[in-house]
Short mmCIF file of C-alpha atoms and ligand atoms in Angstrom, two decimals:
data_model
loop_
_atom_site.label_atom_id
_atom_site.label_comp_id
_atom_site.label_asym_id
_atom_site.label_seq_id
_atom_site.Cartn_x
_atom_site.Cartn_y
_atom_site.Cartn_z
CA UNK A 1 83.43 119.66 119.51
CA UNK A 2 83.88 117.87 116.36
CA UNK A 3 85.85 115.48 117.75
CA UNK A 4 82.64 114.56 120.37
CA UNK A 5 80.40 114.58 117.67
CA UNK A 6 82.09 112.13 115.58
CA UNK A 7 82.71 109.96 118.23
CA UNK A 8 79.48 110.29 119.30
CA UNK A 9 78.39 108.84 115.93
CA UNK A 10 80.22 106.45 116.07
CA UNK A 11 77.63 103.62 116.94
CA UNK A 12 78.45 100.29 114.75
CA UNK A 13 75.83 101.42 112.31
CA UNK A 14 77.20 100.01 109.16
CA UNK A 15 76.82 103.45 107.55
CA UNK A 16 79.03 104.43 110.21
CA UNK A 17 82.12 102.38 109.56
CA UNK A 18 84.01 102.85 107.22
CA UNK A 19 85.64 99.15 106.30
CA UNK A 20 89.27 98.33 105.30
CA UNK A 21 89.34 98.95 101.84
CA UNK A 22 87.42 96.16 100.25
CA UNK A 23 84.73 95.19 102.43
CA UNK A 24 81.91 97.47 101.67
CA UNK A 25 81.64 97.13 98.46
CA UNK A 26 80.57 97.97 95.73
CA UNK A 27 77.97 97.34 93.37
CA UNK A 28 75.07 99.36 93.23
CA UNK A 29 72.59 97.45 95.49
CA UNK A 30 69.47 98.67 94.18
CA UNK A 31 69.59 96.08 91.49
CA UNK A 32 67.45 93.03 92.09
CA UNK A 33 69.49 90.35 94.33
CA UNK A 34 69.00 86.87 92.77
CA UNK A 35 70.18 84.11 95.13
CA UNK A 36 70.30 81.36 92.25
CA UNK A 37 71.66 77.74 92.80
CA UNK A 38 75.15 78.31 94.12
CA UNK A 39 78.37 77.77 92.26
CA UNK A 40 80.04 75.09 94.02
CA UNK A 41 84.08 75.46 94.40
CA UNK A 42 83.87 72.13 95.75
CA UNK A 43 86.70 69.65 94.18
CA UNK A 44 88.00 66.16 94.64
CA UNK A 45 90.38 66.32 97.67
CA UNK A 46 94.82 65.97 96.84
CA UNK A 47 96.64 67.16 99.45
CA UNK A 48 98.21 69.14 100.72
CA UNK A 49 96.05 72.64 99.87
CA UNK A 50 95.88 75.85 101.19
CA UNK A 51 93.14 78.50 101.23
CA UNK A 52 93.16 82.13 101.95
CA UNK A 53 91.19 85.12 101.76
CA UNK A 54 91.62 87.55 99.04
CA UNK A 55 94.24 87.53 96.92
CA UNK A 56 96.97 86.46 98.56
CA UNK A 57 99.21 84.21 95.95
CA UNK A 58 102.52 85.04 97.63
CA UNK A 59 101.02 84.18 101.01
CA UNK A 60 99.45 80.86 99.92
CA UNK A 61 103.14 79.94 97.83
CA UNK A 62 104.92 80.61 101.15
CA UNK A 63 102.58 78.54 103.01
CA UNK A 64 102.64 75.24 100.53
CA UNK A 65 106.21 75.82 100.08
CA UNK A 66 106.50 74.67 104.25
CA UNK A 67 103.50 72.08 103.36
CA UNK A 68 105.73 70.66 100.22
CA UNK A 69 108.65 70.45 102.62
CA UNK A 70 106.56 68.32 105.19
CA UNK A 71 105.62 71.10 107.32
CA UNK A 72 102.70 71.17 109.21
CA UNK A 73 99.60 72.93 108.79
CA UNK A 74 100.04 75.22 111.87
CA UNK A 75 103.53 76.29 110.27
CA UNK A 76 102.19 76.83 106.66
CA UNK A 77 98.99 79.41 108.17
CA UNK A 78 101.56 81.44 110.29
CA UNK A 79 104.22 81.64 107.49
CA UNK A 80 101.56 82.46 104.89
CA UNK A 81 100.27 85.15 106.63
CA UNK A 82 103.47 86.60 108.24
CA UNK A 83 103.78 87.25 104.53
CA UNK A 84 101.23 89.49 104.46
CA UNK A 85 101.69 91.24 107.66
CA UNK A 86 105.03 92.03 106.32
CA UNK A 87 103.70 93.67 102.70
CA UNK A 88 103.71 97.39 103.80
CA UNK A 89 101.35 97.86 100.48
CA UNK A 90 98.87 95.40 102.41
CA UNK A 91 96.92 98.20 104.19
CA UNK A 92 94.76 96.60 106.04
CA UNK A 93 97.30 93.72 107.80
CA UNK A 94 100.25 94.14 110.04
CA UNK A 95 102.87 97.12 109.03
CA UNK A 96 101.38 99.51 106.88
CA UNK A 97 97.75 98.71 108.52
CA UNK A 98 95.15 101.83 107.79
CA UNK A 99 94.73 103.15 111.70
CA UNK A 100 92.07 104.19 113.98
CA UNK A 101 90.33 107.32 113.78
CA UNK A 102 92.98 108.29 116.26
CA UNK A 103 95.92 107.32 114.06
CA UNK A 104 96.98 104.14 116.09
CA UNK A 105 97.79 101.03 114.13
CA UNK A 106 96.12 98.24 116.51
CA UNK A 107 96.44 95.26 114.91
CA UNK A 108 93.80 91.65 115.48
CA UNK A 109 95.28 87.88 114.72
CA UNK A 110 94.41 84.23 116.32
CA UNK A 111 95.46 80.95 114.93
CA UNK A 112 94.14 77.42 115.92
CA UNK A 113 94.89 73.90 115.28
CA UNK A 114 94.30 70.41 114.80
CA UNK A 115 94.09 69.64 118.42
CA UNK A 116 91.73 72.66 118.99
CA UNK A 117 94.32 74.70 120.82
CA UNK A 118 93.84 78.16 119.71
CA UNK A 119 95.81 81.73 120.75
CA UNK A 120 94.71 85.03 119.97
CA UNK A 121 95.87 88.36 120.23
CA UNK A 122 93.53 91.20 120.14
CA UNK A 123 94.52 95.46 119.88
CA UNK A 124 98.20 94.53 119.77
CA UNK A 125 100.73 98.00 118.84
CA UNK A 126 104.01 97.88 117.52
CA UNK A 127 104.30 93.91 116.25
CA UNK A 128 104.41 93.77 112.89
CA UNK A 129 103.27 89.48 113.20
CA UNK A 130 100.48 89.54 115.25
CA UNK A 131 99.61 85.89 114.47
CA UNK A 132 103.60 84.82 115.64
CA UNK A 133 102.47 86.39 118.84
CA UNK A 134 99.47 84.68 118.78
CA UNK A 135 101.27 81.25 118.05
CA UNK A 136 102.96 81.96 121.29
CA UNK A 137 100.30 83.02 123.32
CA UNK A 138 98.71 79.53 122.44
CA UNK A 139 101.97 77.72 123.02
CA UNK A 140 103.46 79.17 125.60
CA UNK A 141 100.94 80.63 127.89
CA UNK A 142 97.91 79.18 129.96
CA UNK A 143 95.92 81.45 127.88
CA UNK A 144 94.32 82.04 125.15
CA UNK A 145 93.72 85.94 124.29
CA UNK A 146 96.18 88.78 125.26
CA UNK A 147 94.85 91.73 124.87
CA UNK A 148 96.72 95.62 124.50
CA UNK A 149 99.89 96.56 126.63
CA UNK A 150 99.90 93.07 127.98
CA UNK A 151 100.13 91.18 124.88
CA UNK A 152 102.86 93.96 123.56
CA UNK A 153 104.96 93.46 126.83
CA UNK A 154 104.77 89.40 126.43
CA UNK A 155 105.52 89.76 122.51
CA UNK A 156 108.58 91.77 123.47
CA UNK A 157 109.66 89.41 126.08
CA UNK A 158 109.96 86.79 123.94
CA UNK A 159 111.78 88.49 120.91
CA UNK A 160 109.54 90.49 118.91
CA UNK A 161 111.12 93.75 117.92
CA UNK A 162 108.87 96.99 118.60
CA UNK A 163 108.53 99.00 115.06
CA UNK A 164 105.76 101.57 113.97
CA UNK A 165 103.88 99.98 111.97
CA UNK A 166 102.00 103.22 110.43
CA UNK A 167 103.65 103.70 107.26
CA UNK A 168 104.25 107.26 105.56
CA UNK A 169 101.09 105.82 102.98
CA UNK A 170 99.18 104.93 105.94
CA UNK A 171 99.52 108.25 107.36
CA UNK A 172 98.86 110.05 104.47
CA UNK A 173 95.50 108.21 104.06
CA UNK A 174 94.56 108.98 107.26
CA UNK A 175 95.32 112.54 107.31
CA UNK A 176 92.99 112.87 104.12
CA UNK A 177 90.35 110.47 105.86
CA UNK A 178 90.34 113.38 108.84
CA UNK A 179 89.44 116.14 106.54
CA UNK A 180 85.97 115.03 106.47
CA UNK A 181 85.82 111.96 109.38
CA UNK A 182 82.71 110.51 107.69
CA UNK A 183 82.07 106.99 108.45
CA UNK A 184 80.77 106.48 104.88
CA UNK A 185 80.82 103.09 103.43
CA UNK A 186 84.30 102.77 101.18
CA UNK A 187 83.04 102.32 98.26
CA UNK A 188 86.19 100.66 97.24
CA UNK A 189 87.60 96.83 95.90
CA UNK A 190 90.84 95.67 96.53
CA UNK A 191 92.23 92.68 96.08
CA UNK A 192 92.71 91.70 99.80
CA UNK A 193 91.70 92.67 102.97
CA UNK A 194 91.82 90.51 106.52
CA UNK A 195 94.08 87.46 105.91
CA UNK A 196 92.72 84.14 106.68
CA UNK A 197 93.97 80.97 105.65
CA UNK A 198 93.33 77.26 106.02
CA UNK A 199 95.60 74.47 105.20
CA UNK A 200 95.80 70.56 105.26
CA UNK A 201 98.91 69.05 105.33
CA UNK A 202 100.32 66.01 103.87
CA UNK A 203 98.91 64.16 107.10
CA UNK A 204 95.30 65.16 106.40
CA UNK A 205 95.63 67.34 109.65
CA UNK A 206 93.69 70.61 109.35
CA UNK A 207 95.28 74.53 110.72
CA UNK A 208 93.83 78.24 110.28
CA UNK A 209 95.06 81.70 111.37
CA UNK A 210 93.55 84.97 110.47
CA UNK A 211 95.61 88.30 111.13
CA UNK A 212 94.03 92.10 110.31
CA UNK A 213 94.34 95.47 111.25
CA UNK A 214 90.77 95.65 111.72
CA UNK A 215 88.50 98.40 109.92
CA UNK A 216 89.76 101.44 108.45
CA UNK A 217 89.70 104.55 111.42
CA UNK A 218 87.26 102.17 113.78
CA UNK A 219 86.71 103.70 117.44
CA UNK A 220 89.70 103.06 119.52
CA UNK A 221 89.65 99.86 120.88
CA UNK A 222 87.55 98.52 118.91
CA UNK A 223 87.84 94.63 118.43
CA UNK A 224 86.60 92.97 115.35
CA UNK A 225 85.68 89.41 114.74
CA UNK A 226 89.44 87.94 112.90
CA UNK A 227 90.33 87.17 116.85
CA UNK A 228 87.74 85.60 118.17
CA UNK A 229 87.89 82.15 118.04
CA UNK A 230 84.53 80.98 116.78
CA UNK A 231 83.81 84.30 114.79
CA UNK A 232 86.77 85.05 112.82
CA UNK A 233 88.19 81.23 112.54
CA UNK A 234 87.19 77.94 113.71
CA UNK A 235 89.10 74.79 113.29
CA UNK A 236 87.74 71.19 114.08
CA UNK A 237 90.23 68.76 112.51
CA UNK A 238 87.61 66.33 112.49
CA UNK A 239 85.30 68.29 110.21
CA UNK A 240 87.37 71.37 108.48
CA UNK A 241 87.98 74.76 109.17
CA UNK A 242 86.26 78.85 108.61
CA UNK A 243 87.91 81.83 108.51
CA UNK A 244 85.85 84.85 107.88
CA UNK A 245 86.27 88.21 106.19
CA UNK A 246 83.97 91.42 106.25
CA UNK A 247 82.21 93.51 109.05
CA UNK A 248 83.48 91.82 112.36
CA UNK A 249 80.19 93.14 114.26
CA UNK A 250 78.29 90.84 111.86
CA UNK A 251 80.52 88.32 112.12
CA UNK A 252 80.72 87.76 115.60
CA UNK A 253 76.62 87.97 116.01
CA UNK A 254 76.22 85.16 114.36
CA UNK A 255 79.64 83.56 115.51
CA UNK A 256 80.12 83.11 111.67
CA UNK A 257 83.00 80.28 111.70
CA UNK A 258 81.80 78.14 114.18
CA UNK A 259 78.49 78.15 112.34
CA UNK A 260 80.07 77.22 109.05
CA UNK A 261 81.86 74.20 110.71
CA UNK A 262 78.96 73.03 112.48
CA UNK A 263 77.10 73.25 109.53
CA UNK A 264 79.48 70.94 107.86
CA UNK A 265 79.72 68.94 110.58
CA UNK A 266 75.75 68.54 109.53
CA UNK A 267 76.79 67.27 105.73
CA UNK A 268 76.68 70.38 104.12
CA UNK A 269 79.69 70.94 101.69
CA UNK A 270 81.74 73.92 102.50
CA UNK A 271 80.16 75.89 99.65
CA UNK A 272 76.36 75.03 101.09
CA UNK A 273 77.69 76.31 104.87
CA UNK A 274 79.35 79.30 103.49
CA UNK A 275 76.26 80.27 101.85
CA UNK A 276 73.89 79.02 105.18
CA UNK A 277 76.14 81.11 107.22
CA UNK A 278 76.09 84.34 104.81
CA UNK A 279 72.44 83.89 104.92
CA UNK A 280 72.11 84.10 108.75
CA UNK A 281 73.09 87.75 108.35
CA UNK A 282 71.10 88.93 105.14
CA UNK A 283 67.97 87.18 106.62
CA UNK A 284 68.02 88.85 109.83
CA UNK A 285 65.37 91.64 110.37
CA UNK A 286 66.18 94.78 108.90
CA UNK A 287 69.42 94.09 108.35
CA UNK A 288 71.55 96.32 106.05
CA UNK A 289 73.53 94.01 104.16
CA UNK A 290 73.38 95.77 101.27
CA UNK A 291 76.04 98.34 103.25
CA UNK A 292 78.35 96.17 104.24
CA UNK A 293 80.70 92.87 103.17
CA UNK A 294 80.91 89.76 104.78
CA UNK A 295 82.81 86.65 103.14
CA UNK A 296 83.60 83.32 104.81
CA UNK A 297 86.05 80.72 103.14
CA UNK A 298 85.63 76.82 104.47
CA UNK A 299 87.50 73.43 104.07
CA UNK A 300 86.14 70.40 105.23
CA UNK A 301 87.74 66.86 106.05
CA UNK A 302 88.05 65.74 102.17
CA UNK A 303 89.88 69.03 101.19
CA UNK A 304 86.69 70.31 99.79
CA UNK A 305 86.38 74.03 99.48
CA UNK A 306 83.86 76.55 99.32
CA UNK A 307 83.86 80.24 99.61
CA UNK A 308 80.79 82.61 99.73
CA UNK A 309 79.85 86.88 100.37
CA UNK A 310 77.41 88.80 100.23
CA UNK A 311 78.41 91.38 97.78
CA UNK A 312 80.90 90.58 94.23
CA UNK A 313 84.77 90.68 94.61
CA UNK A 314 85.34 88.61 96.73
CA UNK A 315 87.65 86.15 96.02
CA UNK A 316 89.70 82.90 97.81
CA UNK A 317 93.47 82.08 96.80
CA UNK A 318 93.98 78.32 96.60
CA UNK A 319 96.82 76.25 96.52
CA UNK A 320 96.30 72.66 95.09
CA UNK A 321 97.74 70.03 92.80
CA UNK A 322 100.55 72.98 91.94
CA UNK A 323 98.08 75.68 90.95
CA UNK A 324 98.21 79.06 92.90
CA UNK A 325 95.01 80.11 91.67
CA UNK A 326 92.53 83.04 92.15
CA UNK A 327 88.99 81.95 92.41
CA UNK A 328 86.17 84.43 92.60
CA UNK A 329 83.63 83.80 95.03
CA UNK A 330 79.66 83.09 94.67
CA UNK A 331 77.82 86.30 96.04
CA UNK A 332 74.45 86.50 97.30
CA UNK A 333 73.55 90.15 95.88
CA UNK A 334 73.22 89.47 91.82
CA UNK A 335 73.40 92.07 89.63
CA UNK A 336 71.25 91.20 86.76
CA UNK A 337 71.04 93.97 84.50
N1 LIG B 1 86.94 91.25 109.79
C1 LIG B 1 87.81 92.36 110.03
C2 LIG B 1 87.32 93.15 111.18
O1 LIG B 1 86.12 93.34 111.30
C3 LIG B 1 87.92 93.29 108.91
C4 LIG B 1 88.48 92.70 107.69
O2 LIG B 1 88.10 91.61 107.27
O3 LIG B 1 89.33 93.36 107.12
O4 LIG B 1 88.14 93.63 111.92
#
């Protein structure tokens, strides 16, 4: 009876989710919003670079170590976030990922590149690196997205070993989240959440991936944005790359990553699309933005960067010019007091 009722309330209110970790934040809302000139993160282009979501400074190392050694782009975004997907104190990417309400650990990745080919795997058990398999899918299939048992099976058929990836931690959490099965905003900031990262290698040639377990006890099957191309990342090497963090529902209605490169592709910096695209949500009729997190990250052509949320704490990793540095993003709900 419980059970139906909580299920039944389950609509994708944003009240009724209850986010991985960081991404309903935070401050208190009712303070007056002030949407001053942004802060540009925007800086004169030396490559290679890497990006990523959160912070992430052993993922971003890993991933300009491959860049420093002449690897590509496409190598440095998987091996960056493999290194997250194997941190079991990461709980909200590959082992160690918070579960669904029904204690499964399904985890989300894609990863695209600088000819536009893209793989994805979406509600994928038992992988630790979801974005490997996702690699292959785009490699070594005629596909793009595998979804469930079938992108399990094809993982294990090429070499991936099958693990539980809900740790004792994990477990724990979610046996205290069942107590009370509230989708309540997590009022909650960590330092990373979703992984997405975007690099340009020594060749000027542009690569993204994105890998999450998805929100914190979501309905069962529930997909999020981080593997749908478009949504959670979007890579044009001509232009630059997006890879999104946040509510996936809000994300994909406004097909957030796309938007940002398209926006660039317009002449905005990646700081002015980031904030265009963040502003596509908050403007929207009653929306309820104040409840939930959305952050996008964005490199264009020049190695420009820009990163933008909607609430504080959000922050971007970068990797330039041999600085692994921690840069806090420009929100759009001020506190002023
Ligand atoms: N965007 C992810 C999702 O909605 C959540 C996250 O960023 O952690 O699945």
């Amino acid at each position: 009876m419980q059970r139906r009722k909580f299920i039944k309330s389950a609509a994708l209110t944003s009240a009724g989710l209850a986010v991985t970790n960081s991404l309903l934040s935070c401050e208190d809302t009712s303070k007056k919003e002030n949407n001053t000139t942004p802060i540009s993160t925007t800086q004169k282009a030396s490559l290679p670079l890497v990006i990523a979501t959160w912070y992430v400074e052993n993922a971003t190392a890993k991933a300009m170590e491959i860049l420093q050694s002449g690897g590509t782009a496409l190598d440095a975004v998987e091996q960056g976030c493999m290194v997250e997907e194997a941190d079991i104190k990461n709980s909200s990417v590959g082992k160690g990922g918070l579960p669904d309400r029904d204690g499964n650990v399904t985890l989300d990745a894609c990863i695209m590149d600088k000819d536009g080919n893209c793989g994805s795997v979406v509600f994928l058990k038992d992988i630790t690196h979801a974005v490997s398999v996702a690699r292959k899918v785009m490699e070594d299939t005629p596909h793009v997205m595998l979804a469930g048992e079938g992108a399990k099976q094809f993982a294990l058929s090429n070499g991936f070993e099958a693990e539980d990836l809900l740790t004792e931690s994990s477990k724990k959490a979610w046996e205290v989240w069942k107590v009370e099965s509230e989708y309540k905003p997590i009022i909650n900031i960590e330092n990373h959440d979703t992984i997405g990262m975007l690099a340009i290698d020594k060749n000027g040639d542009i690569s993204g991936a994105c890998t999450t377990s998805g929100l914190a006890y979501k309905m069962q099957g529930r997909v999020g944005d981080s593997p749908i191309i478009g949504s959670g990342l979007f890579i044009d090497n001509e232009i630059g790359g997006c890879v999104a963090t946040g509510l996936g529902e809000e994300v994909v209605k406004t097909v957030g990553s796309f938007l940002v490169v398209e926006l660039m592709r317009q002449g905005k910096s990646p700081q002015q699309a980031c904030e265009e695209a963040i502003s596509r949500i908050v403007s929207k009729p009653n929306s309820n933005y104040k409840d939930f997190q959305v952050g996008y990250i964005a490199v264009n052509k020049k190695g420009e960067t820009g990163s933008y949320s909607i609430h504080q704490w959000f922050s971007m990793t970068k990797f330039q010019d041999g600085k692994n540095e921690q840069i806090q993003s420009d929100y759009f709900l001020k506190n002023n007091s």
